[in-house]
mmCIF file of C-alpha atoms in Angstrom:
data_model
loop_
_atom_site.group_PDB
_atom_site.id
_atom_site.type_symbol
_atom_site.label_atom_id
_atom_site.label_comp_id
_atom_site.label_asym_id
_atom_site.label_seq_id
_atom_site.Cartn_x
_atom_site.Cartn_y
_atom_site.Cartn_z
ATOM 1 C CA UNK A 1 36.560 150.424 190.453
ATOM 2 C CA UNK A 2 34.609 150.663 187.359
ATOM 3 C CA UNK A 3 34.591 152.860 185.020
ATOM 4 C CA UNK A 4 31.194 155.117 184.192
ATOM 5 C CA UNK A 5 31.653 153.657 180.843
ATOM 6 C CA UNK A 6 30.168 150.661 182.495
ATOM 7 C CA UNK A 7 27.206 152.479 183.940
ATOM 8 C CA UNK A 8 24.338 150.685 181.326
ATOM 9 C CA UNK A 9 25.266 147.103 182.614
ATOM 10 C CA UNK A 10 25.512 148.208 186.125
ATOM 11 C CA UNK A 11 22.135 149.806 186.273
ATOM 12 C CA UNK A 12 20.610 146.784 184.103
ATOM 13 C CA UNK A 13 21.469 144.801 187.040
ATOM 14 C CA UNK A 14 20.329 147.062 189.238
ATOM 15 C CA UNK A 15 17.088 146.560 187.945
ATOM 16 C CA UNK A 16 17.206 142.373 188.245
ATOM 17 C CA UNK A 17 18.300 142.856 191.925
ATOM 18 C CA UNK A 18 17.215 144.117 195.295
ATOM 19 C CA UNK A 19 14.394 146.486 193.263
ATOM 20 C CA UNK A 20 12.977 144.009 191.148
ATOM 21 C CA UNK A 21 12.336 141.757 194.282
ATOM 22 C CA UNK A 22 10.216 144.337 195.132
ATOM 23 C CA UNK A 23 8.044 144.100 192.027
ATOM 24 C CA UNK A 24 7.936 140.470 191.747
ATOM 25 C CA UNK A 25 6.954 141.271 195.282
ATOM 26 C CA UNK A 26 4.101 143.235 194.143
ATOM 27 C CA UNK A 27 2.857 141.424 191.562
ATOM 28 C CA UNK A 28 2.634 138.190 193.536
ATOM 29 C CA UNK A 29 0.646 140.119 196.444
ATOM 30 C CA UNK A 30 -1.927 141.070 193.500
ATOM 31 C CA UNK A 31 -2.911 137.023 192.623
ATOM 32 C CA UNK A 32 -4.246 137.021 195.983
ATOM 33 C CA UNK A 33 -6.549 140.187 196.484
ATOM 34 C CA UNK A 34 -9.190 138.107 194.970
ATOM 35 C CA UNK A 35 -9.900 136.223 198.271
ATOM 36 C CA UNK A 36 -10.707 139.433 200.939
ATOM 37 C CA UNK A 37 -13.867 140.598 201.998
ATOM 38 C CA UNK A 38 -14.304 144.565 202.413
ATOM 39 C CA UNK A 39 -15.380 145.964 205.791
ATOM 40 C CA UNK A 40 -15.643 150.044 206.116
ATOM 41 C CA UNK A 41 -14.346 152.591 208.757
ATOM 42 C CA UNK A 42 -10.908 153.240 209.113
ATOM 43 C CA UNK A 43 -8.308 151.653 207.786
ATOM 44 C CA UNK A 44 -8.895 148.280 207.738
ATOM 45 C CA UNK A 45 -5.857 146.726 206.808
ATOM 46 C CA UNK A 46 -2.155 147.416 205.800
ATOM 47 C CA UNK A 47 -0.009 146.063 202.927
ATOM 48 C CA UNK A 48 3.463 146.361 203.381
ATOM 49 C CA UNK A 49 5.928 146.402 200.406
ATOM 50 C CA UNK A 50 10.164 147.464 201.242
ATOM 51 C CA UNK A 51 13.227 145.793 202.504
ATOM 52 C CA UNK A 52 15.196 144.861 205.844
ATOM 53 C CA UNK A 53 13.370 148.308 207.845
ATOM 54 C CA UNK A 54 10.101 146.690 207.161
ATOM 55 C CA UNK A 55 10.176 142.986 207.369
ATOM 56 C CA UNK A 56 8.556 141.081 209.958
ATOM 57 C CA UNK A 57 10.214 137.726 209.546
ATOM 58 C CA UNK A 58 9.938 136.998 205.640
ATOM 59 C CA UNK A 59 13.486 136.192 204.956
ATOM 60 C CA UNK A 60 13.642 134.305 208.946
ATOM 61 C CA UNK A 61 10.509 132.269 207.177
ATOM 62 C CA UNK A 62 12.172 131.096 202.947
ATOM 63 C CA UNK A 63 16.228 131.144 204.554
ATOM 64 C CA UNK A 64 17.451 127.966 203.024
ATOM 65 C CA UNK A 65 20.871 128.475 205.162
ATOM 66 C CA UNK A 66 21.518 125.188 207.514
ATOM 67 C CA UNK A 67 22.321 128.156 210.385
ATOM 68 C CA UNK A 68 19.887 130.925 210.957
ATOM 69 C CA UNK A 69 20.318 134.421 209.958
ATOM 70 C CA UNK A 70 22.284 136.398 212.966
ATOM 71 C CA UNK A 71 18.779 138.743 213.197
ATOM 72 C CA UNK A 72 16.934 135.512 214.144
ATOM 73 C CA UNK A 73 19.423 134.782 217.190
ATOM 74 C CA UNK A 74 19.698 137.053 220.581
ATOM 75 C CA UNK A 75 19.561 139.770 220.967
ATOM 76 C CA UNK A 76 17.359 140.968 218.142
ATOM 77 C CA UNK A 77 13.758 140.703 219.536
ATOM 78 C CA UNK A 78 14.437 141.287 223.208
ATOM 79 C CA UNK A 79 13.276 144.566 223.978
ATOM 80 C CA UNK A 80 8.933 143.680 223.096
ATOM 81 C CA UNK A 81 8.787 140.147 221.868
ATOM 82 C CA UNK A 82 11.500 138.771 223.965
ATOM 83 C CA UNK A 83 12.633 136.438 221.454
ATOM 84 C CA UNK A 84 14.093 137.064 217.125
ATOM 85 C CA UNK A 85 10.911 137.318 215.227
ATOM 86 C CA UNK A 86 12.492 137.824 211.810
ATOM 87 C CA UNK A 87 13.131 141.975 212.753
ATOM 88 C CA UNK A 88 16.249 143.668 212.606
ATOM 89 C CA UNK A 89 15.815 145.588 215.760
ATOM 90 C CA UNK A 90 15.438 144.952 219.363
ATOM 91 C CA UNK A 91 11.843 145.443 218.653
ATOM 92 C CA UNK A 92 9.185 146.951 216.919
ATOM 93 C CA UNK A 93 9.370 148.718 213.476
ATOM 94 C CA UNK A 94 7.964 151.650 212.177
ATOM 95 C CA UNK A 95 5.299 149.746 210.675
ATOM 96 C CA UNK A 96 4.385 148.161 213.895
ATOM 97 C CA UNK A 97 4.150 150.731 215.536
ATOM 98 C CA UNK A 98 1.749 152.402 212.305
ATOM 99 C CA UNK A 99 -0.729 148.824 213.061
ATOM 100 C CA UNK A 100 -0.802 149.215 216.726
ATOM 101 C CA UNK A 101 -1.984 152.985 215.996
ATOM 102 C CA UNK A 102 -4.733 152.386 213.768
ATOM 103 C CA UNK A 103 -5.963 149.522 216.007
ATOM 104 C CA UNK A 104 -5.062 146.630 213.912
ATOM 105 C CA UNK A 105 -2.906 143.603 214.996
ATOM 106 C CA UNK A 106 0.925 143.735 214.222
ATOM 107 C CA UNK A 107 1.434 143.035 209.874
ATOM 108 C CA UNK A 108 2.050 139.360 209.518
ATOM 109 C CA UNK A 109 4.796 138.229 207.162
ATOM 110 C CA UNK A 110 3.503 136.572 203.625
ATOM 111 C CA UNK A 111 6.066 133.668 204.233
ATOM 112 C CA UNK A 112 5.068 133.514 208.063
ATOM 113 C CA UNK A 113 1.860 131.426 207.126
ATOM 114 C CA UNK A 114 0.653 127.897 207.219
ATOM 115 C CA UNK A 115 2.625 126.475 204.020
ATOM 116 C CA UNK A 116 5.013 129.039 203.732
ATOM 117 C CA UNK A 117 2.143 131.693 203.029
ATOM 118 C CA UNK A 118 -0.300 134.294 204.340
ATOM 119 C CA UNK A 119 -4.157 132.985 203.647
ATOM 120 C CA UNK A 120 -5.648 135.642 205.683
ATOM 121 C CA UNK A 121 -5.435 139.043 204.054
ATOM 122 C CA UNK A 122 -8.277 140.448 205.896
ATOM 123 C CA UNK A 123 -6.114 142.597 207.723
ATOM 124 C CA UNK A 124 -3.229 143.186 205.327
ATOM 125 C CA UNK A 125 0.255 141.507 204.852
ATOM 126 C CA UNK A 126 3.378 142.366 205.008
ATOM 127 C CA UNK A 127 5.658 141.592 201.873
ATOM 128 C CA UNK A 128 9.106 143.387 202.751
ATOM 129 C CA UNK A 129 12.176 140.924 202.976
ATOM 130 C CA UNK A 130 15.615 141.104 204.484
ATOM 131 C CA UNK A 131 17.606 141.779 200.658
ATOM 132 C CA UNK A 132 20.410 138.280 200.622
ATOM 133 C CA UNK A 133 23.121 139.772 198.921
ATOM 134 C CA UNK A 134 24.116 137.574 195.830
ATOM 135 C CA UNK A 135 21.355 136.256 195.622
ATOM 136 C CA UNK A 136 18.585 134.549 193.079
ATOM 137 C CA UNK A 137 16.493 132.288 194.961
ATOM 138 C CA UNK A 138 13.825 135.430 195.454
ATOM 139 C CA UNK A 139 13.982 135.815 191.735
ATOM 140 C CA UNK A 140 13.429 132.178 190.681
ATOM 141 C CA UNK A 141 10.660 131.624 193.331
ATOM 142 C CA UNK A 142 8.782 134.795 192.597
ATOM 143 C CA UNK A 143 9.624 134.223 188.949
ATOM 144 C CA UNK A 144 8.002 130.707 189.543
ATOM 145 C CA UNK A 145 4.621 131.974 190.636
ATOM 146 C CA UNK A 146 2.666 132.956 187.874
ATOM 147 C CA UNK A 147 0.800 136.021 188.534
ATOM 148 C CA UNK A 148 -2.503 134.838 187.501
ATOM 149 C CA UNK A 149 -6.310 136.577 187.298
ATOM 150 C CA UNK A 150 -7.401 139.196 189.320
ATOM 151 C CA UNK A 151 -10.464 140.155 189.707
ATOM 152 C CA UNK A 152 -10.363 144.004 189.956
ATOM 153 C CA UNK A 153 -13.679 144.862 191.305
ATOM 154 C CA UNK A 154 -12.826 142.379 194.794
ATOM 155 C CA UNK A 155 -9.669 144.396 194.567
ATOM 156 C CA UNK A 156 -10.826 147.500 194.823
ATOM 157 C CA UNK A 157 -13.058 147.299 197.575
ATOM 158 C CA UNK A 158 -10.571 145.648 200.058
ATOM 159 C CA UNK A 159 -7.353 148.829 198.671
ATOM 160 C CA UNK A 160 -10.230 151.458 199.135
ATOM 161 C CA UNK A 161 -9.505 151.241 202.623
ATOM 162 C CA UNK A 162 -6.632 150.130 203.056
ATOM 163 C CA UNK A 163 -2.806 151.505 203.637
ATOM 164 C CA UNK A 164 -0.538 150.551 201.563
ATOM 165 C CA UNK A 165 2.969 151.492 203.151
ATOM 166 C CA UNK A 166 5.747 151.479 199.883
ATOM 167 C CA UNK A 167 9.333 151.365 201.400
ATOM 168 C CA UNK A 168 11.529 152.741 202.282
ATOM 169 C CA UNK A 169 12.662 151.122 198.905
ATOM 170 C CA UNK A 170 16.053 151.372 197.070
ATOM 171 C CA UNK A 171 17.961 151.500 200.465
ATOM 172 C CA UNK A 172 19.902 147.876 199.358
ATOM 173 C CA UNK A 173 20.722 149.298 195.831
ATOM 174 C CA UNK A 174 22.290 151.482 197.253
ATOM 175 C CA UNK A 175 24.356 149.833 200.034
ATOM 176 C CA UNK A 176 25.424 147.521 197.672
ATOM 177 C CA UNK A 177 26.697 149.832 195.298
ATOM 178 C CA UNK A 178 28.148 151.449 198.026
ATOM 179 C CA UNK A 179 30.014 148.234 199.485
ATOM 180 C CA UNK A 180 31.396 147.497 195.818
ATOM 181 C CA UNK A 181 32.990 150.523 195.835
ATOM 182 C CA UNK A 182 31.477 152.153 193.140
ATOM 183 C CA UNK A 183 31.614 156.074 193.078
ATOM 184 C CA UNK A 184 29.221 158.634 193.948
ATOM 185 C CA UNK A 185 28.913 159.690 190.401
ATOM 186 C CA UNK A 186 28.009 155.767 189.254
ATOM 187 C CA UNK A 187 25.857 155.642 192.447
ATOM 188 C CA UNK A 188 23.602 158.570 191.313
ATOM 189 C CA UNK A 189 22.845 157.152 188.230
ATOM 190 C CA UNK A 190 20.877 154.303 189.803
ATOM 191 C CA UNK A 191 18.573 156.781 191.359
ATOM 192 C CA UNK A 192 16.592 157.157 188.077
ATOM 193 C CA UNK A 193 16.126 153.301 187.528
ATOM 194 C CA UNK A 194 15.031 152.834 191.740
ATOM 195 C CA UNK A 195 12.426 155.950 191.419
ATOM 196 C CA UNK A 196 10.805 154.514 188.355
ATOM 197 C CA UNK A 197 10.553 150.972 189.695
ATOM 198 C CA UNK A 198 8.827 153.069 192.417
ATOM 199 C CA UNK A 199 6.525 154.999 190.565
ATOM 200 C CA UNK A 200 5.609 151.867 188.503
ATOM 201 C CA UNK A 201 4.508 150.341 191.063
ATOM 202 C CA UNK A 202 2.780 153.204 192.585
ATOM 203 C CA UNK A 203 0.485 153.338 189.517
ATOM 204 C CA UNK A 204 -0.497 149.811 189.328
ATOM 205 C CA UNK A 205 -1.712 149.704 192.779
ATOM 206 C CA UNK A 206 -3.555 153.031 192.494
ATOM 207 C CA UNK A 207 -5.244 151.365 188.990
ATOM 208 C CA UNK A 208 -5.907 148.362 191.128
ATOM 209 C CA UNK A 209 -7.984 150.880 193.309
ATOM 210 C CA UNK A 210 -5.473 151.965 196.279
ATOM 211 C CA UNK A 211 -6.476 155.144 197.500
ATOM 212 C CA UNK A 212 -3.869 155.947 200.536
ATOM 213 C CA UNK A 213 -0.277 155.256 199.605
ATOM 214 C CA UNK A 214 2.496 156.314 202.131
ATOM 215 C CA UNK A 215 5.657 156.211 200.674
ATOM 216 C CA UNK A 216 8.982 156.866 202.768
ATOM 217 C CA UNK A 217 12.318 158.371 201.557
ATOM 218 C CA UNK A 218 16.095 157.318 202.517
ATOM 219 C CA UNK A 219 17.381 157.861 205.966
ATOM 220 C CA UNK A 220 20.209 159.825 206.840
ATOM 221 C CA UNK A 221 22.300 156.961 205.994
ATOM 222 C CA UNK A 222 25.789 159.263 206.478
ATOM 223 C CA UNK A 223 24.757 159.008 210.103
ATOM 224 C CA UNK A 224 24.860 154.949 209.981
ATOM 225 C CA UNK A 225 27.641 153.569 212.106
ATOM 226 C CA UNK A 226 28.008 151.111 209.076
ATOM 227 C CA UNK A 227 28.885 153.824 206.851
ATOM 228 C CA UNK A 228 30.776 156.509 209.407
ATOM 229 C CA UNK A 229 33.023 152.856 209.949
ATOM 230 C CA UNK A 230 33.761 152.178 206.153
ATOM 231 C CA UNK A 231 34.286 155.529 204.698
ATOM 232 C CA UNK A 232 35.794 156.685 207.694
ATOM 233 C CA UNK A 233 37.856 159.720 206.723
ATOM 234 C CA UNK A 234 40.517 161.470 208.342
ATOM 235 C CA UNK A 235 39.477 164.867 206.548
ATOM 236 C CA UNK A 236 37.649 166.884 209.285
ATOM 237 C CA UNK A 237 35.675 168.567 206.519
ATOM 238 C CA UNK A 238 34.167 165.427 205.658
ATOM 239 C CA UNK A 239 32.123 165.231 208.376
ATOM 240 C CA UNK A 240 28.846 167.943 209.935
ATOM 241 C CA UNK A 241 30.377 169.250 212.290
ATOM 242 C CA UNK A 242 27.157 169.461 214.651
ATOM 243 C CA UNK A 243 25.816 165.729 214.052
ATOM 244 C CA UNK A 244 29.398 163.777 213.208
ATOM 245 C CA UNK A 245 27.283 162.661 210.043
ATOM 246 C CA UNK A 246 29.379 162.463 206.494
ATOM 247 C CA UNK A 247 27.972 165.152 205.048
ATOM 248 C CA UNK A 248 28.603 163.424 201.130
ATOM 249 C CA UNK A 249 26.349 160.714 202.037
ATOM 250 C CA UNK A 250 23.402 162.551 203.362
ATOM 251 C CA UNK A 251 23.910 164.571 200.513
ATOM 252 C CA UNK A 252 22.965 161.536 198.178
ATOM 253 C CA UNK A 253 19.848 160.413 200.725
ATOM 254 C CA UNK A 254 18.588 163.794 199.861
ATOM 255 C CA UNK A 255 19.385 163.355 196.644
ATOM 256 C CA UNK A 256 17.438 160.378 196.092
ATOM 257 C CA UNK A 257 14.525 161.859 198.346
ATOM 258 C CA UNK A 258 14.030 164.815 195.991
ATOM 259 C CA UNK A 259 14.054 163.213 193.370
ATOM 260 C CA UNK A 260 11.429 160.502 194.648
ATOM 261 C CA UNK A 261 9.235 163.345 195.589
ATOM 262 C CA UNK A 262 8.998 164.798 192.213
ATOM 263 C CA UNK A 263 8.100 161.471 190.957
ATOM 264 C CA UNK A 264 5.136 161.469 193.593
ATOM 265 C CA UNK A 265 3.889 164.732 192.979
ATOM 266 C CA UNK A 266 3.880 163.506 189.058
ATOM 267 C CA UNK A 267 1.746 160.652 189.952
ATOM 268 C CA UNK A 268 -0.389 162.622 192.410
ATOM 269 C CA UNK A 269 -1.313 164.733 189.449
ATOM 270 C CA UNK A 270 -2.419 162.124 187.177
ATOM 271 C CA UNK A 271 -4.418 160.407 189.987
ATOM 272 C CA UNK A 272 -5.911 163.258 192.077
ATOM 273 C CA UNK A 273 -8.407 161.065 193.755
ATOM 274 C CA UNK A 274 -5.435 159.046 195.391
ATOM 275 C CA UNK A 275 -3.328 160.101 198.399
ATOM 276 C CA UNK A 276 0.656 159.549 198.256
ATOM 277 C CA UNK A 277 1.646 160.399 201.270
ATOM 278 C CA UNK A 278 5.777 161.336 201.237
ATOM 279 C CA UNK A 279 7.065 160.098 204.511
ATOM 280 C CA UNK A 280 9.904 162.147 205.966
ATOM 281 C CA UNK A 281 12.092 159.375 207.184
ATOM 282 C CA UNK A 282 15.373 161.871 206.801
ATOM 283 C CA UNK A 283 14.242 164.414 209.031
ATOM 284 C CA UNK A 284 12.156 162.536 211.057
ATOM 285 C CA UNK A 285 15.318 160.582 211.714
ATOM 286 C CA UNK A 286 17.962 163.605 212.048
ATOM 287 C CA UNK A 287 16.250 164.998 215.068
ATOM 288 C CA UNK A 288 18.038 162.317 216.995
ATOM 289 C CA UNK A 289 21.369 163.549 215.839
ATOM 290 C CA UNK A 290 20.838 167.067 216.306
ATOM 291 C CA UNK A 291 19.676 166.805 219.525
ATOM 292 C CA UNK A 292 20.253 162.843 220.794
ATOM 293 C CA UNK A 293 19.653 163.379 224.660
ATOM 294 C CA UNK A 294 16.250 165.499 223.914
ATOM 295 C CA UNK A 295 15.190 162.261 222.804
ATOM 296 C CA UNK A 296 16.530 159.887 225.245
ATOM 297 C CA UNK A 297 19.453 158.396 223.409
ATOM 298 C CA UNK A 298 22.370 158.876 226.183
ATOM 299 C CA UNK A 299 24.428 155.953 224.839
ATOM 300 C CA UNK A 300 25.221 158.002 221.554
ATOM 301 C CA UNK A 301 23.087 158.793 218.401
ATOM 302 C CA UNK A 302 25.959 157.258 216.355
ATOM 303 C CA UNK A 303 27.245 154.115 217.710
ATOM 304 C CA UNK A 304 25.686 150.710 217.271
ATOM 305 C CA UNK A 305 23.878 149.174 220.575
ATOM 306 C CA UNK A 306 24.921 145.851 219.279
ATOM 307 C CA UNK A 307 28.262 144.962 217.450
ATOM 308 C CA UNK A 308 31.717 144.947 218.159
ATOM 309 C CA UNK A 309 35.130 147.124 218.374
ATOM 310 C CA UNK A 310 35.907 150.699 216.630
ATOM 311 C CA UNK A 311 34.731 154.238 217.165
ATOM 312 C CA UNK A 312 31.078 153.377 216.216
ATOM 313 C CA UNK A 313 30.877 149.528 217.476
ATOM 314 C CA UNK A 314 30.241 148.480 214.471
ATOM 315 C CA UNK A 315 32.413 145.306 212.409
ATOM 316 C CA UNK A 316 31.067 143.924 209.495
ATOM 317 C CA UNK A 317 32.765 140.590 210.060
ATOM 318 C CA UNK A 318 31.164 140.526 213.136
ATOM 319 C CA UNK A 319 27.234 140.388 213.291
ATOM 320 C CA UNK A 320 25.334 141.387 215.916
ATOM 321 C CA UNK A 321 23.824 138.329 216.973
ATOM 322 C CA UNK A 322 26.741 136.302 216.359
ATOM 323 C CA UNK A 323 29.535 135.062 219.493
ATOM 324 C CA UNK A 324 31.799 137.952 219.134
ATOM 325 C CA UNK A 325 29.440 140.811 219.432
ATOM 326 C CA UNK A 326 27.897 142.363 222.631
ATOM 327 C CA UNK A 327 24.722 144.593 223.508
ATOM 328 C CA UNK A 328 24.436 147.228 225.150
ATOM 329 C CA UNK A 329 22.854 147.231 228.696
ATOM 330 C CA UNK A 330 19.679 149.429 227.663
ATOM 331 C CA UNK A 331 18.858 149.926 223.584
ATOM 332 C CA UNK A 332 16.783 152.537 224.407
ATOM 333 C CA UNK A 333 19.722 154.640 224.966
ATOM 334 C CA UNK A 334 20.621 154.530 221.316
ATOM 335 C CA UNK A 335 19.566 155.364 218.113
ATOM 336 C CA UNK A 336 20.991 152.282 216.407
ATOM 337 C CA UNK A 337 20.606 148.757 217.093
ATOM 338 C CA UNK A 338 22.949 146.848 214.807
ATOM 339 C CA UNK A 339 25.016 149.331 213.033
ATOM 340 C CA UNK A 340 22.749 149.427 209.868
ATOM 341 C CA UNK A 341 18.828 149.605 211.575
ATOM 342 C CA UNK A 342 17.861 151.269 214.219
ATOM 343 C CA UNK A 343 16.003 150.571 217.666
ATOM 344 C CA UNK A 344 12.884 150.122 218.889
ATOM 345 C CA UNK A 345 13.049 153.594 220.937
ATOM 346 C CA UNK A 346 14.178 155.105 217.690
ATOM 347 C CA UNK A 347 11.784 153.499 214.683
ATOM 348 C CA UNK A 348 9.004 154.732 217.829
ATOM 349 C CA UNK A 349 9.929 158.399 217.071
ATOM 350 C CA UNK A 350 9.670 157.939 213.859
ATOM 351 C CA UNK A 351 6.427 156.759 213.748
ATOM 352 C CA UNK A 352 5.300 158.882 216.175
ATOM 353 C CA UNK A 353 6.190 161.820 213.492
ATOM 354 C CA UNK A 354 4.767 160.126 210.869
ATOM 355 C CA UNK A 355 1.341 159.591 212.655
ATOM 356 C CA UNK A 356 0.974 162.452 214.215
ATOM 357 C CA UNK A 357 2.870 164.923 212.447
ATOM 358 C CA UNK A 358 4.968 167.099 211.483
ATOM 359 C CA UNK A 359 6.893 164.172 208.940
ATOM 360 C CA UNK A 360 4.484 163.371 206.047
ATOM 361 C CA UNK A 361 3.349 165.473 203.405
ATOM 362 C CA UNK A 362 0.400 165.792 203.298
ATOM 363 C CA UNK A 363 -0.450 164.499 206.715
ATOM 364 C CA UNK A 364 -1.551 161.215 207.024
ATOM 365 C CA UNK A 365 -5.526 161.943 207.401
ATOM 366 C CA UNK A 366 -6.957 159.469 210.425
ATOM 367 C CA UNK A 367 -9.751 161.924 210.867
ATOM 368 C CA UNK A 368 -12.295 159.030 210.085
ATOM 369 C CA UNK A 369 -10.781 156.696 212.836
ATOM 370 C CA UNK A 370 -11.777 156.783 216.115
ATOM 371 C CA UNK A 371 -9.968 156.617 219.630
ATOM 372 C CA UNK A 372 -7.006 156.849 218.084
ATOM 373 C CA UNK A 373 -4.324 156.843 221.041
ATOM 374 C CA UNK A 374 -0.920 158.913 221.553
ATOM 375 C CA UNK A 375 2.332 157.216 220.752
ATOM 376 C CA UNK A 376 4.133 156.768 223.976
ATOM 377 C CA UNK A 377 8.211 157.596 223.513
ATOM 378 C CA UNK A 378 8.775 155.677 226.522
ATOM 379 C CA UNK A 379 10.798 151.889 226.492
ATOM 380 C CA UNK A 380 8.298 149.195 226.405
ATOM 381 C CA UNK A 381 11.179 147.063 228.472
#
C-alpha cells in the first residue's frame, strides 16, 4: 500500500481518469448545442452526464474488445427490453425511468447514433459511459475532438428547458481506489479533487444557460455485495447491525455526499436563478435495507441476483453475464442485479423518490408539466 506521502501523484491521476472522462464528456456535448431548436412547456429534453448507473449503451457502442462486454450478453436487459442494451441492470435505470415520467422517449446514447454519434439532440442525450478500468482510449478520442464554437444564444434556449441530470459522478474513483487497496485516509483525499471537477462543471453549464440541474450523491456503497465480499470482516462491529451494511464505507458515501452538497449550495448562491437539485440517492437507496420486504425485495437486499458463489453471490472473476454465473429466478426480488448496480425494481424506487418526493432537495418542481403519471413499483416482467 502506498504511503500518504504519495497522495499528490495519486490524486493528479485521479484527475486524468474516470473524472476527467466526465469533462471531456462535457465539453464535447457543448460543440453540438449549436444544432437544436427550442420548443417550450415542460421539460423538453434531458442531458445525461455520469458513469456505469447512467449509461444507456455508450461503452456497448466505442468497445474495441473482439468479445463483448459481459453487460451486453444475457441476462442484462431481460426484465423490459428483453435483450443487453448497453445497461448494467436487468432493465431500466433511474434515468429511464426520470424520461418516461416527464413524457419523453428513453435518453439515447451519444455513441448509439448513425456514425458512432447522436445527430438528434432535440430531445436530449445521454453522455454517461461504463468507466474501462486502465484505460486511455476515452481520453485520446475525446482529447481528439476539438471542442470548437458555440454559439451561446442557440444554447441557451434549448438548456432553458431542459434537465440536465449530473451523476452520480465520482462513484469509479472511488472503486478504484478502493480495489487498489489504498486506505480510507488516501481515499478521502480524492473527495476534494471529484467535488471540484463537479462543481466545475456545474458552472459552465449554468453559464451556458442551464437552469434545472439535478445532481445525485453516492449510494450506500457499504451495502454493495461487491464491497460486503472484498472487505469482508470477521469483526462483528464492523458491520450495522440492522442493515448488515459496513458501517466504514457508508461512512465515506456520506462523507463524500456532504461534502458535494456544500459545494452545491456554494454554487446555488452565486447563481440564484438556477436550480441544483441534490438527489438523495443514499437514502433513497437505504430504505431497501432497512426494511427490504416493505419494498418487495424477498430474495435479500444484499445479495447479487446475478453472479456466482459466497455469502453475497458475488465473484469478481466471475461476471454476471459470463458461463459461470447464474440469475436469479425473479430480479425483482432483489435489490442488486450484478453485485455492483442494482435492478430494475430497485433504480424504480429510486426514481420514484426522486420524482415524487421525499429524495431531492429542493423538490424537483414539474408543476408546469402536465398529466404527469404515478410511478408504478410493480415488475414490468
Amino acid at each position: 500500500m502506498a504511503s500518504s506521502s504519495s497522495s499528490p501523484i495519486i490524486i493528479e491521476k485521479l484527475i486524468h481518469t474516470h473524472t476527467y472522462k466526465f469533462i471531456l464528456f462535457f465539453f464535447f456535448f457543448l460543440v453540438f448545442l449549436a444544432s437544436i431548436k427550442h420548443s417550450n412547456g415542460c421539460y423538453t429534453s434531458i442531458f445525461s452526464f455520469g458513469d456505469s448507473i447512467a449509461d444507456t449503451g455508450n461503452l456497448a457502442c466505442i468497445s474495441e474488445s473482439p468479445q463483448p462486454p459481459h453487460f451486453m450478453l444475457p441476462p442484462y436487459g431481460e426484465t423490459y427490453f428483453h435483450r443487453p442494451t448497453g445497461r448494467c441492470s436487468d432493465g431500466r435505470l433511474v434515468i429511464d425511468f426520470i424520461a418516461e415520467y416527464l413524457g419523453l422517449p428513453l435518453v439515447p446514447p451519444y455513441f448509439g447514433g448513425q456514425n458512432g454519434s447522436c445527430t438528434n439532440f432535440q430531445e436530449g442525450v445521454n453522455f454517461a459511459v461504463v468507466a474501462k478500468r486502465n484505460s486511455q482510449s476515452l481520453h485520446k478520442l475525446f482529447f481528439g475532438k476539438s471542442v470548437g464554437l458555440v454559439q451561446e444564444n442557440i444554447a441557451k434556449k434549448l438548456l432553458r428547458n431542459s434537465l440536465v441530470l449530473m451523476g452520480e459522478i465520482g462513484g469509479n474513483d472511488y472503486n478504484h481506489a478502493f480495489d487498489s487497496g489504498r486506505n480510507i485516509e488516501e481515499i478521502q483525499s480524492f473527495v476534494p479533487p471529484v467535488i471540484n471537477a463537479i462543481g466545475f462543471a456545474i458552472n459552465e453549464l449554468i453559464e451556458l444557460g442551464a437552469v434545472t440541474l439535478m445532481v445525485p450523491g453516492n449510494f450506500p456503497i457499504g451495502c454493495r455485495p461487491t464491497f460486503l465480499t472484498n472487505f469482508m470482516s470477521s469483526n462483528k462491529e464492523a458491520y450495522d447491525p440492522k442493515t448488515g451494511c459496513l458501517i466504514w464505507l457508508n461512512e465515506f458515501a456520506m462523507y463524500h455526499n456532504d461534502m458535494l452538497q456544500i459545494e452545491l449550495n456554494r454554487i446555488q448562491k452565486l447563481h440564484p436563478y438556477a436550480t441544483i437539485i441534490y438527489a438523495d440517492y443514499y437514502n433513497a437507496a437505504m430504505r431497501f435495507f432497512r426494511s427490504p420486504i416493505e419494498y418487495g425485495f424477498s430474495g435479500g437486499a444484499l445479495t447479487a441476483c446475478c453472479g456466482a458463489r459466497g455469502p453475497y453471490n458475488f465473484d469478481p472473476s466471475v461476471e454476471c453475464g459470463y458461463p459461470a454465473s447464474t440469475a436469479c429466478h425473479d430480479p425483482s426480488s432483489h435489490v442488486s442485479w450484478d453485485g455492483l448496480h442494482m435492478t430494475e425494481a430497485a433504480y424504480r424506487w429510486i426514481a420514484k423518490g426522486l420524482l415524487q418526493g421525499p429524495y431531492t432537495v429542493p423538490p424537483i418542481n414539474t408543476s408546469f408539466c402536465v398529466s404527469l403519471p404515478v410511478i408504478s413499483t410493480k415488475s414490468s416482467k
